[in-house]
XYZ file of C-alpha atoms in Angstrom:
414
model
C 86.719 102.719 37.501
C 83.058 102.041 38.307
C 81.937 105.190 36.530
C 84.209 104.427 33.525
C 82.663 101.003 33.212
C 79.112 102.483 33.343
C 80.071 104.793 30.398
C 81.271 101.802 28.580
C 78.028 99.785 29.011
C 75.438 99.442 26.317
C 71.931 100.761 27.378
C 70.223 97.669 25.694
C 72.106 94.576 27.039
C 73.739 96.294 29.990
C 77.156 94.859 29.059
C 80.419 96.369 27.733
C 80.059 97.451 24.097
C 80.721 94.695 21.604
C 81.533 96.041 18.096
C 79.734 99.452 18.794
C 77.940 101.029 15.884
C 76.720 104.607 15.640
C 73.183 105.532 14.539
C 72.384 108.660 12.532
C 71.302 110.284 15.931
C 74.823 109.976 17.227
C 73.877 107.255 19.814
C 76.050 104.106 20.082
C 74.828 100.454 20.475
C 76.217 97.048 20.081
C 75.860 95.503 16.573
C 74.075 92.502 18.018
C 71.619 94.712 19.904
C 70.746 96.656 16.811
C 70.202 93.548 14.804
C 67.687 92.275 17.326
C 65.861 95.610 17.480
C 65.593 95.617 13.766
C 64.073 92.114 13.649
C 61.247 93.042 16.078
C 60.360 96.144 14.101
C 57.497 95.216 11.661
C 56.043 98.540 10.519
C 57.631 98.984 7.204
C 54.692 99.895 4.992
C 54.940 103.665 5.357
C 58.645 103.852 4.434
C 60.239 104.079 1.119
C 61.414 100.855 -0.462
C 64.915 99.832 0.245
C 65.005 101.701 3.463
C 64.749 100.199 6.965
C 63.144 102.013 9.890
C 64.656 101.835 13.457
C 63.642 103.601 16.577
C 66.643 104.800 18.910
C 66.234 103.300 22.368
C 67.731 106.498 23.804
C 66.033 109.434 22.248
C 63.099 107.510 20.730
C 63.570 109.012 17.333
C 62.975 106.989 14.096
C 66.077 106.701 11.847
C 66.564 105.249 8.430
C 68.927 102.481 7.844
C 70.673 101.718 4.543
C 69.592 98.678 2.577
C 72.604 96.748 4.097
C 71.170 97.207 7.512
C 73.180 97.260 10.535
C 76.226 96.382 8.745
C 76.405 99.629 6.921
C 76.412 101.769 10.102
C 79.971 103.238 10.902
C 81.862 101.633 13.718
C 82.766 103.662 16.849
C 86.483 103.003 16.564
C 87.473 105.157 19.592
C 84.993 103.673 21.879
C 86.019 100.063 20.728
C 89.719 100.887 21.525
C 88.715 102.266 24.993
C 86.639 99.158 25.671
C 89.530 96.847 24.689
C 92.028 98.699 26.745
C 89.454 98.660 29.713
C 89.092 94.980 29.412
C 92.827 94.347 29.153
C 93.582 96.233 32.418
C 90.622 94.578 34.182
C 92.095 91.061 33.507
C 94.227 89.630 36.439
C 97.839 90.171 35.956
C 100.127 87.075 36.076
C 101.890 86.759 39.340
C 105.331 88.262 39.710
C 108.346 87.059 41.523
C 108.586 88.033 45.227
C 112.483 87.972 45.127
C 112.850 89.921 41.770
C 110.378 92.769 41.615
C 107.934 92.875 38.763
C 109.632 89.754 36.970
C 106.896 87.448 35.672
C 106.853 83.868 36.650
C 107.114 82.283 33.421
C 109.157 79.152 33.866
C 108.747 76.099 36.069
C 111.634 74.629 38.206
C 111.343 70.822 37.988
C 113.777 70.273 40.950
C 111.859 72.561 43.559
C 108.495 72.098 41.695
C 107.586 75.819 41.668
C 107.341 78.668 39.374
C 110.343 80.947 38.845
C 111.283 83.965 36.695
C 114.318 84.355 34.401
C 116.470 85.974 37.047
C 115.820 83.177 39.415
C 117.333 80.658 36.765
C 120.289 82.819 35.909
C 121.471 84.503 39.041
C 118.923 83.424 41.742
C 118.589 80.356 43.985
C 117.538 78.174 41.095
C 120.561 78.724 39.068
C 121.527 75.489 37.085
C 118.258 73.761 37.901
C 116.210 71.773 35.304
C 113.258 73.867 34.111
C 110.204 73.063 31.988
C 107.637 75.062 30.048
C 104.398 75.999 31.910
C 102.278 73.850 29.497
C 104.227 70.617 30.024
C 104.400 71.352 33.837
C 100.535 71.878 33.853
C 99.972 68.456 32.152
C 102.385 66.739 34.440
C 101.139 68.189 37.653
C 97.372 67.909 36.743
C 97.098 64.716 38.710
C 98.965 66.033 41.808
C 95.899 67.492 43.632
C 94.127 64.058 43.631
C 97.400 62.579 44.928
C 97.654 65.079 47.675
C 93.954 64.646 48.568
C 94.549 60.893 48.838
C 97.264 61.602 51.542
C 94.613 63.389 53.754
C 93.211 60.230 55.216
C 90.319 59.932 57.603
C 92.610 59.115 60.470
C 94.403 62.315 59.877
C 91.007 64.157 59.881
C 90.138 62.486 63.139
C 93.372 63.500 64.671
C 92.853 67.133 63.752
C 89.252 66.994 65.015
C 90.379 65.625 68.244
C 93.102 68.185 68.554
C 90.629 71.028 67.935
C 88.261 69.693 70.657
C 91.155 69.358 73.105
C 92.272 73.021 72.288
C 88.606 74.223 72.920
C 88.514 72.320 76.255
C 91.863 73.806 77.306
C 90.700 77.197 76.345
C 87.408 76.914 78.277
C 89.388 75.554 81.328
C 91.802 78.494 81.248
C 88.800 80.861 80.828
C 87.291 79.396 83.761
C 90.454 79.879 85.769
C 90.584 83.463 84.684
C 86.957 84.097 85.760
C 87.622 82.398 89.079
C 90.693 84.656 89.656
C 88.687 87.597 88.524
C 85.940 86.798 91.305
C 88.705 86.150 93.861
C 90.407 89.652 93.110
C 87.053 91.399 93.348
C 86.116 89.569 96.501
C 89.647 90.361 98.115
C 89.472 94.062 97.327
C 85.827 94.330 98.189
C 86.857 92.820 101.662
C 89.665 95.514 102.057
C 87.338 98.245 100.997
C 84.753 97.202 103.512
C 87.451 96.906 106.296
C 88.852 100.287 105.173
C 85.341 101.695 105.295
C 84.887 100.475 108.769
C 88.094 101.994 109.896
C 87.218 105.234 108.389
C 83.727 105.135 109.829
C 85.226 104.467 113.285
C 87.590 107.394 112.980
C 84.924 109.703 111.761
C 82.672 108.550 114.612
C 85.533 109.500 116.976
C 85.800 112.869 115.431
C 81.986 113.328 115.606
C 82.078 112.591 119.294
C 84.897 115.103 119.672
C 82.869 117.561 117.759
C 79.956 116.874 120.103
C 82.343 117.624 123.046
C 83.438 120.825 121.551
C 79.785 121.868 121.120
C 79.065 120.855 124.587
C 81.837 122.909 125.940
C 81.305 126.043 123.805
C 77.640 126.227 123.080
C 76.561 127.164 126.772
C 79.315 129.749 126.913
C 78.389 131.231 123.491
C 74.688 131.227 124.626
C 75.570 132.982 127.768
C 77.520 135.792 125.991
C 74.725 136.171 123.592
C 72.465 136.704 126.711
C 74.853 139.189 128.006
C 74.839 141.084 124.723
C 71.064 141.202 124.570
C 71.004 142.326 128.105
C 73.463 145.110 127.504
C 71.634 146.309 124.266
C 68.444 146.252 126.471
C 70.284 148.452 128.952
C 71.540 150.784 126.167
C 68.014 151.159 124.935
C 66.643 151.681 128.389
C 69.435 154.451 129.055
C 68.418 156.251 125.877
C 64.748 156.194 126.877
C 65.682 157.582 130.396
C 67.581 160.442 128.721
C 64.518 161.542 126.835
C 62.299 161.615 129.865
C 61.145 165.092 130.690
C 59.277 164.481 133.851
C 61.456 164.861 136.937
C 59.449 162.367 138.929
C 59.423 159.566 136.238
C 63.250 160.545 135.334
C 64.294 159.932 138.847
C 62.354 156.680 139.205
C 63.677 155.340 135.793
C 67.140 156.373 136.672
C 67.141 154.461 140.033
C 65.891 151.264 138.097
C 68.437 151.751 135.448
C 71.252 152.142 138.003
C 70.255 149.042 139.693
C 70.037 147.159 136.566
C 73.313 148.416 135.511
C 75.089 147.586 138.750
C 73.679 144.090 138.715
C 74.750 143.502 135.226
C 78.280 144.704 135.831
C 78.564 142.257 138.749
C 77.615 139.318 136.573
C 80.910 137.424 135.980
C 81.951 137.001 132.445
C 82.654 133.486 131.140
C 86.227 132.403 130.653
C 87.571 131.661 127.174
C 88.311 127.855 127.072
C 91.247 127.031 124.827
C 90.641 123.359 123.703
C 92.754 121.293 121.467
C 91.646 118.147 119.593
C 94.111 115.399 120.177
C 95.544 113.591 118.457
C 95.564 115.329 115.105
C 94.681 113.075 112.289
C 97.437 113.835 109.808
C 100.004 113.271 112.279
C 98.458 110.187 113.851
C 97.900 108.483 110.499
C 101.366 109.520 109.293
C 102.889 107.991 112.610
C 100.880 104.859 112.945
C 99.328 103.756 109.687
C 102.543 103.564 107.408
C 103.546 100.324 109.181
C 100.134 98.679 108.808
C 100.119 95.564 106.462
C 97.032 94.134 104.729
C 97.252 91.206 107.129
C 97.214 93.373 110.215
C 94.649 95.816 108.870
C 91.859 94.580 111.189
C 94.184 95.494 114.159
C 95.015 98.854 112.718
C 94.821 101.498 115.418
C 91.930 104.029 115.645
C 92.459 106.791 118.278
C 90.016 107.921 120.815
C 89.786 111.707 119.854
C 89.347 114.035 122.837
C 89.229 117.688 123.438
C 91.567 118.915 126.202
C 92.857 122.293 127.359
C 95.574 123.539 125.070
C 98.883 123.760 126.747
C 101.165 126.945 126.456
C 100.345 130.276 124.715
C 99.397 133.646 126.247
C 95.783 133.090 126.305
C 95.769 130.217 128.935
C 94.398 130.534 132.331
C 97.720 129.861 134.146
C 96.593 126.427 135.414
C 99.248 124.740 133.218
C 102.003 126.941 134.711
C 100.717 126.188 138.187
C 100.763 122.509 137.558
C 104.367 122.533 136.242
C 105.524 124.681 139.255
C 103.858 122.282 141.562
C 105.487 119.339 139.991
C 109.010 121.048 140.375
C 108.257 121.739 144.047
C 107.108 118.230 144.775
C 110.218 116.960 143.135
C 112.327 119.397 145.463
C 110.551 118.278 148.422
C 111.135 114.520 147.719
C 114.884 115.390 147.141
C 114.994 117.219 150.595
C 113.393 114.200 152.448
C 115.730 111.812 150.596
C 118.712 113.864 151.795
C 117.402 114.029 155.217
C 117.061 110.075 155.339
C 120.547 109.642 154.045
C 121.863 111.995 156.692
C 120.217 109.912 159.482
C 121.689 106.723 157.974
C 125.109 108.568 157.716
C 124.945 109.606 161.356
C 124.136 106.087 162.478
C 126.982 104.790 160.295
C 129.651 107.315 162.021
C 128.942 105.833 165.394
C 131.874 103.793 166.608
C 131.579 100.053 167.276
C 131.675 100.576 171.084
C 129.140 103.240 171.059
C 126.631 101.005 169.052
C 126.410 98.838 172.260
C 125.786 102.091 174.188
C 123.442 103.277 171.549
C 121.287 100.220 171.821
C 121.726 100.087 175.600
C 119.998 103.379 176.025
C 117.637 103.209 178.951
C 114.701 104.745 177.006
C 113.048 105.516 173.670
C 113.386 109.319 174.342
C 117.186 108.991 174.736
C 117.324 107.141 171.345
C 115.420 109.794 169.727
C 117.489 112.432 171.277
C 120.653 110.761 169.997
C 119.332 110.373 166.363
C 118.188 113.982 166.409
C 121.661 115.264 167.347
C 123.169 113.368 164.526
C 120.540 114.411 161.874
C 119.935 117.936 162.851
C 121.510 119.382 159.786
C 119.207 117.065 157.527
C 116.028 118.457 159.191
C 117.421 121.957 158.802
C 117.736 121.546 154.983
C 114.351 119.955 154.827
C 112.711 123.031 156.647
C 114.434 125.451 154.214
C 113.114 123.434 151.216
C 109.665 123.422 152.609
C 109.946 127.277 153.332
C 111.189 127.831 149.826
C 108.250 125.646 148.531
C 105.753 127.795 150.305
C 107.154 131.070 148.934
C 107.074 129.612 145.349
C 103.313 128.490 145.823
C 102.387 131.869 147.146
C 104.252 133.423 144.112
C 102.228 131.237 141.695
C 98.893 132.066 143.449
C 99.633 135.784 142.982
C 100.597 135.276 139.247
C 97.318 133.278 138.643
C 95.197 135.889 140.461
C 96.836 138.566 138.192
C 96.152 136.641 135.018
C 92.426 136.178 136.156
C 92.012 140.006 136.670
C 93.669 140.733 133.307
C 91.121 138.197 131.672
C 88.174 139.763 133.210
C 89.282 143.323 132.260
C 89.829 142.007 128.651
C 86.347 140.392 128.512
C 84.664 143.652 129.770
């Protein structure tokens, strides 16, 4: 639309063409613009009489106008029609009815005091209402705006202004509450983050301590093994040099030294492998203890003391764990035997008849009392001795088993 308007604009007045006329050079201008250009042109002396010269504003060529002047120039009819159509389409269209599409609002309903279309009057909501033409309604309603303005009193304006101020104050108050809540939320979660960070750091410190214990346990052993490796490599190198010796005297002397070093090296005991376990494991501990932790009890949330201890079970152990278990079984059996002996003594005393109680307490000496109790509880002591003998046999068996495991461990290390 903008490019079309530019094509329909006169290059002299920069407005839409008004009564466009065509010059002999085929350029078109408004009739009024050409009249003004002709009036300011004063160089007529070199032209033939009855001819009016005019310089075209576009191509700058001088053209001759008939004696009648601009009125004798032909009208650009096609261009004028296009300009008129463009102007008609550019004018604002009359409002249309919202209820009946594309129906113009060309009537005025006196009862409802609003514009309506023909369908509103015949079949719509305004059927049977009194109507008036637009001009008469315009004259009658001309004073309505001033009457409506009079109703807008200063008191009403003051109320509206006061209401606006109250709304602004309430908005500012609520925004302040939101900002305060935002600060409280940030502070609350920052506190939680700091507390969780402390708990995490405490757990990590415990793990660092456990790592230090692991290093303290394994580093000396590893260092010792490396020393043994270096010593053995040194011996291998020494043995190779001895083999290459051609002098009998030097050979025998080096062999003697090499033999002593090898025997001393073989006698050096190898360090045992330590099977350590880190307890408690973090995943199991956290899953067991932390699901029940609430925000209020976060400060008291447990952090374990991580430690490194010998791993129980498995074929790679030293047998100490099995020995401890057997010892606990044997101690339990010994306690059971002693309890049975004590019960036997009490049973023997209980089986003494009433008359014999007097004789029992009337025994002339402590020796006779012991002899009597011993006769009654002989079977209990016999059972206790059998339990002690069995415990000694089991302990000997466990000792032999531990010794066998240590021998096997040394052979594996070698």
